[in-house]
Amino acid sequence: MNLTDWHRTARSLSLGNRAVIGGRQVEARSGQGFASVNPATGETLAEVAAGDAEDIDAAVASARNSFESGAWSRRAPVERKKVLLRLAELMRAELTELAAMESVDMGKLVRHAAGNDIPAAINILQWHAEEADKVYDEMAPLPEGNAALIRRVPLGVVGAVVPWNFPLNMAIWKCAPALAAGNSVVLKPAEQSPFTALRLAQLALDAGLPEGVLNVVPGFGETAGQALGRHMDVDCLAFTGSTAVGRLFLKYAGESNMKQVWLECGGKSPVIVFPDCGDLEAAADQVSSGIFYNQGQVCSASSRLLVHQSIEKTFIDLLLKRLPAYQPGDPLDPKSGLGAMVEAKHASNVMRFIDEGRREATLVAGGKAVTVGGKGSFIEPTIFADVKPDSTIARDEIFGPVLSVIRFSEEDEAIRIANDSIYGLAASVFTDDLSRAHRVSARLTAGVVAVNVVDPVSPAVPFGGFKQSGSGRDLSRHAIEKYTALKTTWIRYRC
Ligand code: NAP
Ligand code: MG
């Protein structure tokens, strides 16, 4: 599709703006709403219901009722699989609209939404749907006369609170395994990006998911998010977002019903490029997409480049050659290189880090906030060199298109710098030396280490971090562990 087609699709979108609770579209009980804005144009897309504690209460009650009814939780796994696969098909049929929705809602390049993000979300849903009837239980090796069944059972009501950077993906990463396991869900999307989650709830009903099994309540974090985190009848809370807010969910759980809390939080992921890297061009491609994809608003963005001093200049030159392909433009134009920042407030935060960077390092490229066609919040792809490992731009998560280049001379030094972070989400190593690849990977404290590639994602591979990047893992067979508990049943029988 070309620019004109995408603009036509975007104009004709029908954007759901009410919460979906118990299978019905409802206004917030308070009657309040908030404006959802397209950050590329500043235009208001819709007034969306601002859910609060009362709406969360209603959603949790409806989730609990549906869970207790057994309409989903006790449905044969193969039937759950069929419904979720049907949902995936409905989403595939609407791929274009979902991509346009995501693009206008949070500024993402439509070519990435249509070519990558939305198809990935659908594949992940399909993967977990297929898993629904492939989870086996265990029996313990006990003396004759005893049997103990060890079963994985759904927890009940799962709360999910997700961010705006990959709105539909983050919703699917939580909902798909939780639903496949038989739970009922209350999802709160980020206030900046509610539309694809609301559409998901509607499509799930069309696919045959019973009413009340997937409830979506848009609203603010401090109100709706907090109410979900503190709810006494929510069994598990799955969160993706900032480390600061992740910490709050631990507190909410401690001060309420000790619900299980699973966190996917921030990162400051290092990429280490060694002089024995056999293909510096390919490495430069990976590093630039690793920091500029989605305007750097990626938890696992490769925001720290650790490069060996002998190849530093060469490598920075290779990165500079790639910058023309990452210039800001209309997110609906398939030729644009970089989309809009999610909102003006976030763009100002990123600009404050860039100002700090100008004081503590050398600005090599970019560094300016710009508009496109006189509108919107955009930031140029930005590279700082001579960055000291203890400076702000080397330590804090910026969540923007800003790369900090740090030079090193020894392997041990690179590992030390890479691990010297409160985060431990992802890390990459570029080398052609097999022993070095294994040695360094083993010593990096990160949930996802990648060799000769940056930020690979597959539904079959776990994703998540160490340290203040979080707990638990999304994706893969391990995701379902978070949404189930082991239940043992002892049986004494006569021999
Ligand atoms: P955020 O501010 O932490 O928000 C995430 C979610 O939490 C939103 O739905 C937000 O609601 C809600 N929230 C905010 N304050 C809350 C509160 N006091 N109580 C309860 N809920 C609250 O994060 P973001 O700015 O949307 O996303 C960026 C962050 O997400 C980055 O730190 C990034 O690293 C992280 N992230 C991590 C991963 C991962 O897998 N590790 C993936 C993607 C993003 P509202 O926005 O509606 O107020
Ligand atoms: Mg928006």
Coordinates of C-alpha atoms and ligand atoms in Angstrom, one line a residue:
M1 CA 0.0 0.0 0.0
N2 CA 1.2 3.5 -0.7
L3 CA 0.9 6.7 1.4
T4 CA -2.6 7.6 -0.1
D5 CA -4.0 4.1 0.7
W6 CA -2.7 4.3 4.3
H7 CA -4.2 7.7 4.8
R8 CA -7.5 6.5 3.4
T9 CA -7.4 3.4 5.7
A10 CA -6.5 5.6 8.7
R11 CA -9.4 8.0 8.0
S12 CA -11.9 5.2 7.7
L13 CA -11.0 3.4 11.0
S14 CA -13.8 2.9 13.4
L15 CA -12.2 3.3 16.8
G16 CA -13.9 1.6 19.7
N17 CA -13.8 4.0 22.7
R18 CA -15.7 2.2 25.4
A19 CA -14.5 -0.4 27.9
V20 CA -15.5 -4.0 27.2
I21 CA -16.8 -5.6 30.4
G22 CA -18.8 -8.8 30.6
G23 CA -19.1 -8.9 26.8
R24 CA -20.6 -5.4 26.5
Q25 CA -19.2 -2.1 25.5
V26 CA -19.7 0.3 28.4
E27 CA -18.9 3.9 29.3
A28 CA -16.9 4.6 32.5
R29 CA -19.2 4.6 35.5
S30 CA -18.0 8.0 36.3
G31 CA -18.9 9.3 32.9
Q32 CA -15.3 10.5 32.5
G33 CA -13.2 10.2 29.3
F34 CA -9.8 11.1 28.1
A35 CA -8.6 12.3 24.7
S36 CA -6.5 9.8 22.7
V37 CA -4.1 11.8 20.5
N38 CA -2.2 11.0 17.3
P39 CA 1.3 12.1 18.2
A40 CA 2.3 12.6 14.6
T41 CA -0.4 15.3 14.0
G42 CA -1.6 16.4 17.5
E43 CA -5.1 15.6 16.4
T44 CA -7.6 13.9 18.9
L45 CA -8.6 10.5 17.5
A46 CA -11.4 9.8 20.1
E47 CA -12.6 10.4 23.6
V48 CA -12.0 7.1 25.4
A49 CA -13.8 5.9 28.6
A50 CA -11.5 6.6 31.6
G51 CA -12.0 3.5 33.7
D52 CA -11.5 3.8 37.4
A53 CA -11.8 1.6 40.5
E54 CA -15.5 1.0 40.0
D55 CA -15.0 -0.2 36.4
I56 CA -12.2 -2.4 37.5
D57 CA -14.5 -3.9 40.2
A58 CA -17.1 -4.6 37.6
A59 CA -14.5 -6.2 35.2
V60 CA -13.0 -8.3 37.9
A61 CA -16.4 -9.5 39.0
S62 CA -17.3 -10.4 35.5
A63 CA -14.0 -12.2 35.1
R64 CA -14.5 -14.1 38.3
N65 CA -18.1 -15.1 37.3
S66 CA -16.9 -16.4 34.0
F67 CA -14.1 -18.3 35.6
E68 CA -16.4 -19.9 38.2
S69 CA -19.0 -20.8 35.5
G70 CA -16.5 -23.0 33.8
A71 CA -17.6 -21.8 30.4
W72 CA -13.9 -21.2 29.6
S73 CA -11.9 -22.5 32.5
R74 CA -13.3 -26.0 32.3
R75 CA -13.8 -26.1 28.5
A76 CA -11.9 -28.9 26.8
P77 CA -8.4 -27.6 25.9
V78 CA -8.9 -28.5 22.3
E79 CA -12.0 -26.2 22.2
R80 CA -10.1 -23.4 23.8
K81 CA -7.5 -23.8 21.1
K82 CA -10.1 -23.6 18.4
V83 CA -11.6 -20.3 19.7
L84 CA -8.1 -18.7 20.1
L85 CA -7.1 -19.9 16.6
R86 CA -10.4 -18.3 15.2
L87 CA -9.4 -15.1 17.0
A88 CA -6.1 -15.2 15.2
E89 CA -7.8 -15.6 11.9
L90 CA -10.1 -12.6 12.6
M91 CA -7.1 -10.5 13.4
R92 CA -5.3 -11.6 10.3
A93 CA -8.4 -10.5 8.2
E94 CA -8.1 -7.1 9.9
L95 CA -4.3 -6.8 9.7
T96 CA -4.3 -3.6 7.7
E97 CA -6.8 -1.8 10.0
L98 CA -5.0 -3.0 13.1
A99 CA -1.7 -1.7 11.7
A100 CA -3.1 1.7 10.8
M101 CA -4.8 1.9 14.3
E102 CA -1.5 1.2 16.0
S103 CA 0.3 3.7 13.8
V104 CA -2.1 6.7 14.4
D105 CA -2.4 5.8 18.1
M106 CA 1.2 5.9 19.1
G107 CA 3.2 7.1 16.1
K108 CA 4.7 3.8 15.0
L109 CA 5.8 3.5 11.3
V110 CA 2.9 1.8 9.6
R111 CA 5.3 -0.4 7.5
H112 CA 6.7 -1.8 10.8
A113 CA 3.2 -2.3 12.2
A114 CA 1.9 -4.0 9.1
G115 CA 5.1 -5.9 8.2
N116 CA 6.3 -6.9 11.6
D117 CA 4.5 -6.0 14.8
I118 CA 0.9 -7.0 14.0
P119 CA 1.8 -10.2 12.2
A120 CA 4.1 -11.1 15.1
A121 CA 1.3 -10.5 17.6
I122 CA -1.0 -12.8 15.6
N123 CA 1.7 -15.5 15.3
I124 CA 2.3 -15.4 19.1
L125 CA -1.4 -15.8 19.7
Q126 CA -1.5 -18.7 17.4
W127 CA 1.5 -20.3 19.1
H128 CA -0.1 -20.1 22.5
A129 CA -3.5 -21.3 21.1
E130 CA -1.8 -24.4 19.7
E131 CA -0.2 -24.9 23.1
A132 CA -3.6 -25.1 24.9
D133 CA -4.0 -28.8 24.3
K134 CA -0.4 -29.8 24.6
V135 CA 0.3 -29.2 28.3
Y136 CA 0.9 -32.5 30.0
D137 CA 0.6 -33.1 33.7
E138 CA 2.8 -35.3 35.9
M139 CA 2.6 -38.2 38.4
A140 CA 5.1 -38.5 41.2
P141 CA 7.2 -41.7 41.6
L142 CA 5.6 -42.9 44.9
P143 CA 5.4 -46.3 46.6
E144 CA 2.6 -48.7 45.6
G145 CA -0.7 -47.7 47.1
N146 CA -0.1 -44.0 46.5
A147 CA -0.7 -41.8 43.5
A148 CA -0.1 -38.1 43.3
L149 CA -1.4 -36.2 40.3
I150 CA 0.6 -33.0 39.7
R151 CA -1.5 -30.8 37.5
R152 CA -1.1 -27.3 36.1
V153 CA -4.3 -25.5 36.8
P154 CA -5.4 -21.9 35.8
L155 CA -5.1 -19.4 38.6
G156 CA -8.5 -17.6 38.2
V157 CA -8.5 -13.9 37.4
V158 CA -5.4 -12.5 35.7
G159 CA -4.9 -8.7 35.6
A160 CA -2.6 -7.4 32.8
V161 CA -1.3 -3.9 32.7
V162 CA 0.7 -3.0 29.5
P163 CA 2.6 -0.1 27.9
W164 CA 2.2 1.8 24.7
N165 CA 5.3 0.9 22.7
F166 CA 3.9 -2.4 21.2
P167 CA 0.3 -2.1 22.2
L168 CA -1.2 -5.1 20.6
N169 CA 1.9 -7.3 21.1
M170 CA 2.2 -6.5 24.8
A171 CA -1.6 -7.3 25.2
I172 CA -1.2 -10.6 23.4
W173 CA 2.1 -11.6 25.2
K174 CA 0.0 -11.6 28.4
C175 CA -3.5 -12.6 27.3
A176 CA -2.6 -15.4 24.9
P177 CA -1.0 -17.8 27.4
A178 CA -3.3 -16.7 30.3
L179 CA -6.4 -17.5 28.1
A180 CA -4.9 -20.7 26.7
A181 CA -4.5 -21.9 30.3
G182 CA -8.1 -21.3 31.0
N183 CA -7.9 -18.0 33.1
S184 CA -10.2 -15.0 32.8
V185 CA -8.5 -11.7 32.2
V186 CA -8.8 -8.0 32.9
L187 CA -6.5 -6.0 30.6
K188 CA -5.6 -2.4 31.1
P189 CA -3.9 -0.9 28.0
A190 CA -1.8 2.2 28.3
E191 CA -3.7 5.4 28.1
Q192 CA -1.7 6.5 25.1
S193 CA -2.7 3.5 23.0
P194 CA -6.0 1.9 23.9
F195 CA -7.5 1.1 20.4
T196 CA -6.0 -2.2 19.4
A197 CA -6.7 -3.7 22.8
L198 CA -10.4 -2.6 22.7
R199 CA -10.6 -4.1 19.2
L200 CA -9.0 -7.3 20.4
A201 CA -11.8 -7.7 23.1
Q202 CA -14.4 -7.3 20.4
L203 CA -12.8 -9.8 18.0
A204 CA -12.5 -12.3 20.8
L205 CA -16.2 -12.2 21.4
D206 CA -16.8 -12.6 17.7
A207 CA -14.4 -15.6 17.8
G208 CA -16.6 -17.3 20.5
L209 CA -14.7 -16.4 23.7
P210 CA -17.4 -16.4 26.4
E211 CA -18.5 -13.1 27.8
G212 CA -16.5 -11.9 30.7
V213 CA -13.4 -14.0 29.9
L214 CA -11.5 -11.1 28.4
N215 CA -12.4 -7.7 29.8
V216 CA -10.6 -4.5 28.6
V217 CA -10.7 -1.4 30.8
P218 CA -8.9 1.7 29.3
G219 CA -7.9 4.3 31.8
F220 CA -5.0 5.9 33.7
G221 CA -2.3 4.0 35.6
E222 CA -2.8 5.7 38.9
T223 CA -6.5 4.9 38.9
A224 CA -7.5 1.9 36.9
G225 CA -4.0 0.3 37.0
Q226 CA -3.6 0.8 40.7
A227 CA -7.1 -0.6 41.3
L228 CA -6.3 -3.7 39.4
G229 CA -2.9 -4.0 41.3
R230 CA -4.7 -3.7 44.7
H231 CA -7.7 -5.8 43.9
M232 CA -8.5 -8.5 46.5
D233 CA -10.0 -10.8 43.9
V234 CA -7.2 -10.7 41.3
D235 CA -5.0 -13.8 41.5
C236 CA -2.1 -12.7 39.4
L237 CA -0.9 -9.4 37.9
A238 CA 1.3 -9.4 34.8
F239 CA 2.9 -6.1 34.0
T240 CA 5.1 -4.7 31.3
G241 CA 6.3 -1.2 31.7
S242 CA 8.8 1.0 33.6
T243 CA 10.8 -0.2 36.5
A244 CA 9.3 2.6 38.7
V245 CA 5.8 1.4 38.1
G246 CA 6.8 -2.3 38.3
R247 CA 8.0 -1.6 41.8
L248 CA 4.6 -0.2 42.7
F249 CA 2.9 -3.4 41.7
L250 CA 5.0 -5.3 44.2
K251 CA 3.9 -2.9 46.8
Y252 CA 0.2 -3.1 45.7
A253 CA 0.3 -6.9 46.0
G254 CA 2.0 -6.7 49.4
E255 CA -0.6 -4.3 50.7
S256 CA -3.6 -6.3 49.3
N257 CA -3.9 -10.0 48.7
M258 CA -0.3 -11.1 47.9
K259 CA -1.3 -11.8 44.3
Q260 CA 1.4 -13.2 42.2
V261 CA 3.2 -10.4 40.3
W262 CA 5.2 -10.9 37.1
L263 CA 7.2 -7.9 35.8
E264 CA 8.8 -7.1 32.5
C265 CA 10.4 -3.7 33.1
G266 CA 13.1 -1.4 31.7
G267 CA 16.5 -2.0 30.2
K268 CA 19.8 -0.5 29.1
S269 CA 20.9 -3.2 26.9
P270 CA 24.6 -3.4 25.8
V271 CA 25.9 -4.5 22.4
I272 CA 29.6 -5.4 22.5
V273 CA 31.4 -5.3 19.2
F274 CA 34.8 -7.0 19.3
P275 CA 37.5 -6.5 16.6
D276 CA 37.2 -10.1 15.5
C277 CA 33.6 -9.4 14.3
G278 CA 33.7 -10.8 10.8
D279 CA 31.1 -8.6 9.2
L280 CA 31.1 -5.0 10.6
E281 CA 28.5 -3.9 7.9
A282 CA 26.0 -6.5 9.2
A283 CA 26.8 -5.5 12.8
A284 CA 26.1 -1.8 12.0
D285 CA 22.8 -2.7 10.4
Q286 CA 21.8 -4.6 13.5
V287 CA 23.0 -2.0 15.9
S288 CA 21.2 0.8 14.1
S289 CA 17.9 -1.0 13.9
G290 CA 18.4 -2.2 17.5
I291 CA 18.4 1.4 18.7
F292 CA 16.2 3.2 16.1
Y293 CA 13.4 0.7 15.6
N294 CA 10.1 2.2 17.1
Q295 CA 12.1 5.4 17.7
G296 CA 14.1 3.6 20.4
Q297 CA 11.0 3.0 22.4
V298 CA 11.8 -0.6 23.0
C299 CA 12.6 -2.1 26.4
S300 CA 15.4 -4.2 24.9
A301 CA 16.7 -1.4 22.7
S302 CA 20.5 -1.7 22.2
S303 CA 21.1 1.7 23.8
R304 CA 24.7 1.1 24.9
L305 CA 27.2 0.3 22.2
L306 CA 30.5 -1.0 23.6
V307 CA 33.0 -1.0 20.8
H308 CA 36.7 -2.0 20.9
Q309 CA 38.9 1.1 20.6
S310 CA 40.7 -0.4 17.5
I311 CA 37.5 -0.3 15.4
E312 CA 35.6 2.5 17.1
K313 CA 36.1 5.1 14.4
T314 CA 35.3 2.7 11.5
F315 CA 32.2 1.5 13.3
I316 CA 30.8 4.9 14.1
D317 CA 31.4 5.8 10.4
L318 CA 29.4 2.7 9.4
L319 CA 26.5 3.9 11.7
L320 CA 26.6 7.4 10.3
K321 CA 26.2 6.0 6.8
R322 CA 22.9 4.4 7.9
L323 CA 21.4 7.5 9.4
P324 CA 19.7 8.7 6.2
A325 CA 17.5 5.6 6.3
Y326 CA 16.3 6.6 9.8
Q327 CA 15.0 10.2 9.3
P328 CA 11.7 11.1 10.8
G329 CA 8.7 11.2 8.5
D330 CA 4.9 10.7 8.4
P331 CA 4.4 7.3 10.1
L332 CA 1.7 6.5 7.5
D333 CA 4.3 6.9 4.7
P334 CA 5.9 3.6 3.9
K335 CA 9.0 5.5 2.9
S336 CA 9.5 7.1 6.3
G337 CA 12.5 6.1 8.3
L338 CA 11.4 7.0 11.9
G339 CA 8.0 7.6 13.3
A340 CA 6.7 10.0 16.0
M341 CA 7.5 9.8 19.7
V342 CA 4.5 8.5 21.6
E343 CA 3.6 11.9 23.0
A344 CA 5.0 15.4 23.4
K345 CA 5.7 14.8 27.2
H346 CA 7.8 11.8 26.5
A347 CA 9.6 13.6 23.6
S348 CA 10.6 16.4 26.1
N349 CA 11.9 13.8 28.6
V350 CA 14.1 12.3 25.8
M351 CA 15.3 15.8 24.9
R352 CA 16.3 16.4 28.5
F353 CA 18.6 13.3 28.3
I354 CA 20.0 14.6 25.0
D355 CA 20.8 18.0 26.6
E356 CA 22.5 16.1 29.4
G357 CA 24.4 14.1 26.8
R358 CA 25.7 17.3 25.2
R359 CA 27.3 18.2 28.5
E360 CA 28.8 14.8 29.3
A361 CA 29.8 13.3 25.9
T362 CA 30.4 14.2 22.2
L363 CA 27.3 14.6 20.0
V364 CA 28.2 12.8 16.7
A365 CA 24.8 13.0 15.0
G366 CA 21.2 14.2 15.4
G367 CA 20.1 15.6 18.7
K368 CA 17.2 17.8 17.6
A369 CA 13.5 17.6 18.1
V370 CA 11.7 18.2 14.8
T371 CA 8.2 18.3 13.3
V372 CA 7.0 16.7 10.1
G373 CA 4.8 18.9 7.9
G374 CA 4.9 21.4 10.8
K375 CA 3.3 19.0 13.2
G376 CA 3.9 16.3 15.8
S377 CA 6.7 15.2 18.2
F378 CA 9.7 13.7 16.4
I379 CA 13.4 13.3 17.3
E380 CA 16.3 12.8 15.0
P381 CA 18.3 9.6 15.3
T382 CA 21.0 10.6 17.8
I383 CA 24.5 9.2 18.5
F384 CA 26.8 10.2 21.3
A385 CA 30.5 9.1 21.4
D386 CA 33.1 9.3 24.2
V387 CA 30.4 8.3 26.6
K388 CA 31.7 7.4 30.1
P389 CA 30.2 4.3 31.7
D390 CA 29.1 6.2 34.8
S391 CA 27.4 9.1 33.0
T392 CA 23.6 9.6 32.9
I393 CA 23.2 8.7 29.2
A394 CA 25.1 5.4 29.8
R395 CA 23.1 4.4 32.8
D396 CA 19.5 5.6 32.5
E397 CA 16.9 4.2 30.2
I398 CA 16.2 7.0 27.7
F399 CA 13.5 5.2 25.7
G400 CA 14.3 7.3 22.6
P401 CA 16.4 7.1 19.4
V402 CA 19.7 7.8 21.3
L403 CA 22.8 5.6 21.1
S404 CA 25.6 6.0 23.7
V405 CA 29.0 4.7 22.4
I406 CA 31.5 3.6 25.0
R407 CA 34.9 2.4 24.0
F408 CA 36.8 -0.5 25.7
S409 CA 40.2 -2.1 25.3
E410 CA 39.9 -5.5 27.1
E411 CA 37.3 -8.3 27.0
D412 CA 37.0 -8.3 30.8
E413 CA 36.5 -4.5 30.8
A414 CA 33.7 -4.8 28.3
I415 CA 31.9 -7.5 30.4
R416 CA 32.3 -5.4 33.5
I417 CA 30.9 -2.3 31.9
A418 CA 28.0 -4.3 30.3
N419 CA 27.0 -5.8 33.6
D420 CA 27.3 -2.6 35.6
S421 CA 23.6 -1.7 35.4
I422 CA 20.6 -2.0 37.5
Y423 CA 19.0 -3.7 34.4
G424 CA 19.6 -7.1 32.9
L425 CA 17.1 -7.5 30.1
A426 CA 19.1 -8.1 26.9
A427 CA 22.7 -8.0 25.6
S428 CA 24.4 -8.7 22.3
V429 CA 27.9 -9.8 21.3
F430 CA 29.5 -9.5 17.9
T431 CA 32.4 -11.8 17.3
D432 CA 33.5 -14.6 15.0
D433 CA 35.5 -16.3 17.7
L434 CA 33.3 -19.2 18.9
S435 CA 35.1 -19.5 22.3
R436 CA 34.7 -15.8 22.9
A437 CA 31.0 -15.9 22.0
H438 CA 30.4 -18.6 24.6
R439 CA 32.7 -17.2 27.2
V440 CA 31.3 -13.7 27.1
S441 CA 27.6 -14.8 26.7
A442 CA 28.0 -16.9 29.8
R443 CA 29.2 -14.0 31.8
L444 CA 26.6 -11.4 30.7
T445 CA 23.9 -10.9 33.3
A446 CA 20.9 -10.6 30.9
G447 CA 17.8 -12.7 30.3
V448 CA 18.3 -12.7 26.6
V449 CA 21.8 -12.7 25.1
A450 CA 22.2 -12.7 21.4
V451 CA 25.4 -13.4 19.4
N452 CA 25.9 -11.7 16.0
V453 CA 22.3 -10.4 16.1
V454 CA 20.4 -7.8 18.1
D455 CA 17.0 -8.4 19.8
P456 CA 15.8 -11.5 18.0
V457 CA 12.2 -12.5 19.1
S458 CA 10.3 -15.7 18.5
P459 CA 7.2 -17.1 20.2
A460 CA 9.3 -20.2 20.8
V461 CA 11.9 -18.5 22.9
P462 CA 11.5 -17.0 26.4
F463 CA 11.8 -13.2 26.8
G464 CA 12.5 -11.4 30.1
G465 CA 15.1 -10.0 32.4
F466 CA 17.3 -10.3 35.4
K467 CA 17.7 -7.6 38.2
Q468 CA 15.4 -4.6 37.9
S469 CA 14.3 -5.6 34.4
G470 CA 11.8 -7.9 36.0
S471 CA 10.9 -11.5 36.8
G472 CA 9.2 -14.3 35.0
R473 CA 9.3 -14.9 31.2
D474 CA 7.0 -14.0 28.4
L475 CA 6.7 -16.1 25.2
S476 CA 7.6 -19.8 24.8
R477 CA 6.3 -22.8 26.8
H478 CA 7.5 -21.1 30.0
A479 CA 5.0 -18.2 29.7
I480 CA 2.2 -20.4 30.8
E481 CA 3.9 -21.2 34.0
K482 CA 3.1 -17.7 35.2
Y483 CA -0.6 -18.2 34.7
T484 CA -1.0 -21.6 36.2
A485 CA -0.2 -23.2 39.6
L486 CA 0.9 -26.7 40.3
K487 CA -1.9 -28.5 42.1
T488 CA -1.3 -31.9 43.6
T489 CA -4.0 -34.5 44.4
W490 CA -2.9 -37.4 46.6
I491 CA -4.8 -40.7 46.2
R492 CA -4.4 -43.7 48.5
Y493 CA -5.5 -46.9 46.9
R494 CA -5.8 -50.5 48.1
C495 CA -3.2 -52.9 46.7
Ligands
NAP1 P1 4.8 2.9 32.4 O1 4.6 4.3 32.6 O2 5.4 2.1 33.5 O3 3.3 2.3 32.1 C1 3.0 1.0 31.9 C2 1.6 0.7 32.3 O4 1.5 0.9 33.7 C3 0.6 1.7 31.6 O5 -0.6 0.9 31.3 C4 0.3 2.7 32.7 O6 -0.9 3.3 32.6 C5 0.4 1.9 33.9 N1 0.7 2.7 35.1 C6 1.4 3.9 35.2 N2 1.4 4.3 36.4 C7 0.8 3.4 37.2 C8 0.5 3.3 38.6 N3 0.9 4.3 39.5 N4 -0.1 2.2 39.0 C9 -0.5 1.3 38.2 N5 -0.3 1.3 36.9 C10 0.4 2.4 36.4 O7 5.6 2.5 31.1 P2 5.4 3.1 29.6 O8 5.9 4.5 29.7 O9 4.0 2.9 29.2 O10 6.3 2.1 28.8 C11 7.7 2.3 28.8 C12 8.4 1.4 29.8 O11 8.0 0.0 29.5 C13 9.9 1.4 29.6 O12 10.5 1.4 30.8 C14 10.2 0.0 28.9 O13 11.5 -0.5 29.2 C15 9.2 -0.8 29.5 N6 8.9 -2.0 28.7 C16 9.4 -3.2 29.1 C17 9.2 -4.3 28.3 C18 9.7 -5.7 28.7 O14 9.3 -6.7 28.2 N7 10.7 -5.8 29.6 C19 8.5 -4.2 27.1 C20 8.0 -3.0 26.7 C21 8.2 -1.9 27.5 P3 -1.0 4.8 31.8 O15 0.1 4.9 30.9 O16 -2.3 4.7 31.1 O17 -1.1 5.8 32.9
MG2 MG -2.5 7.9 21.2

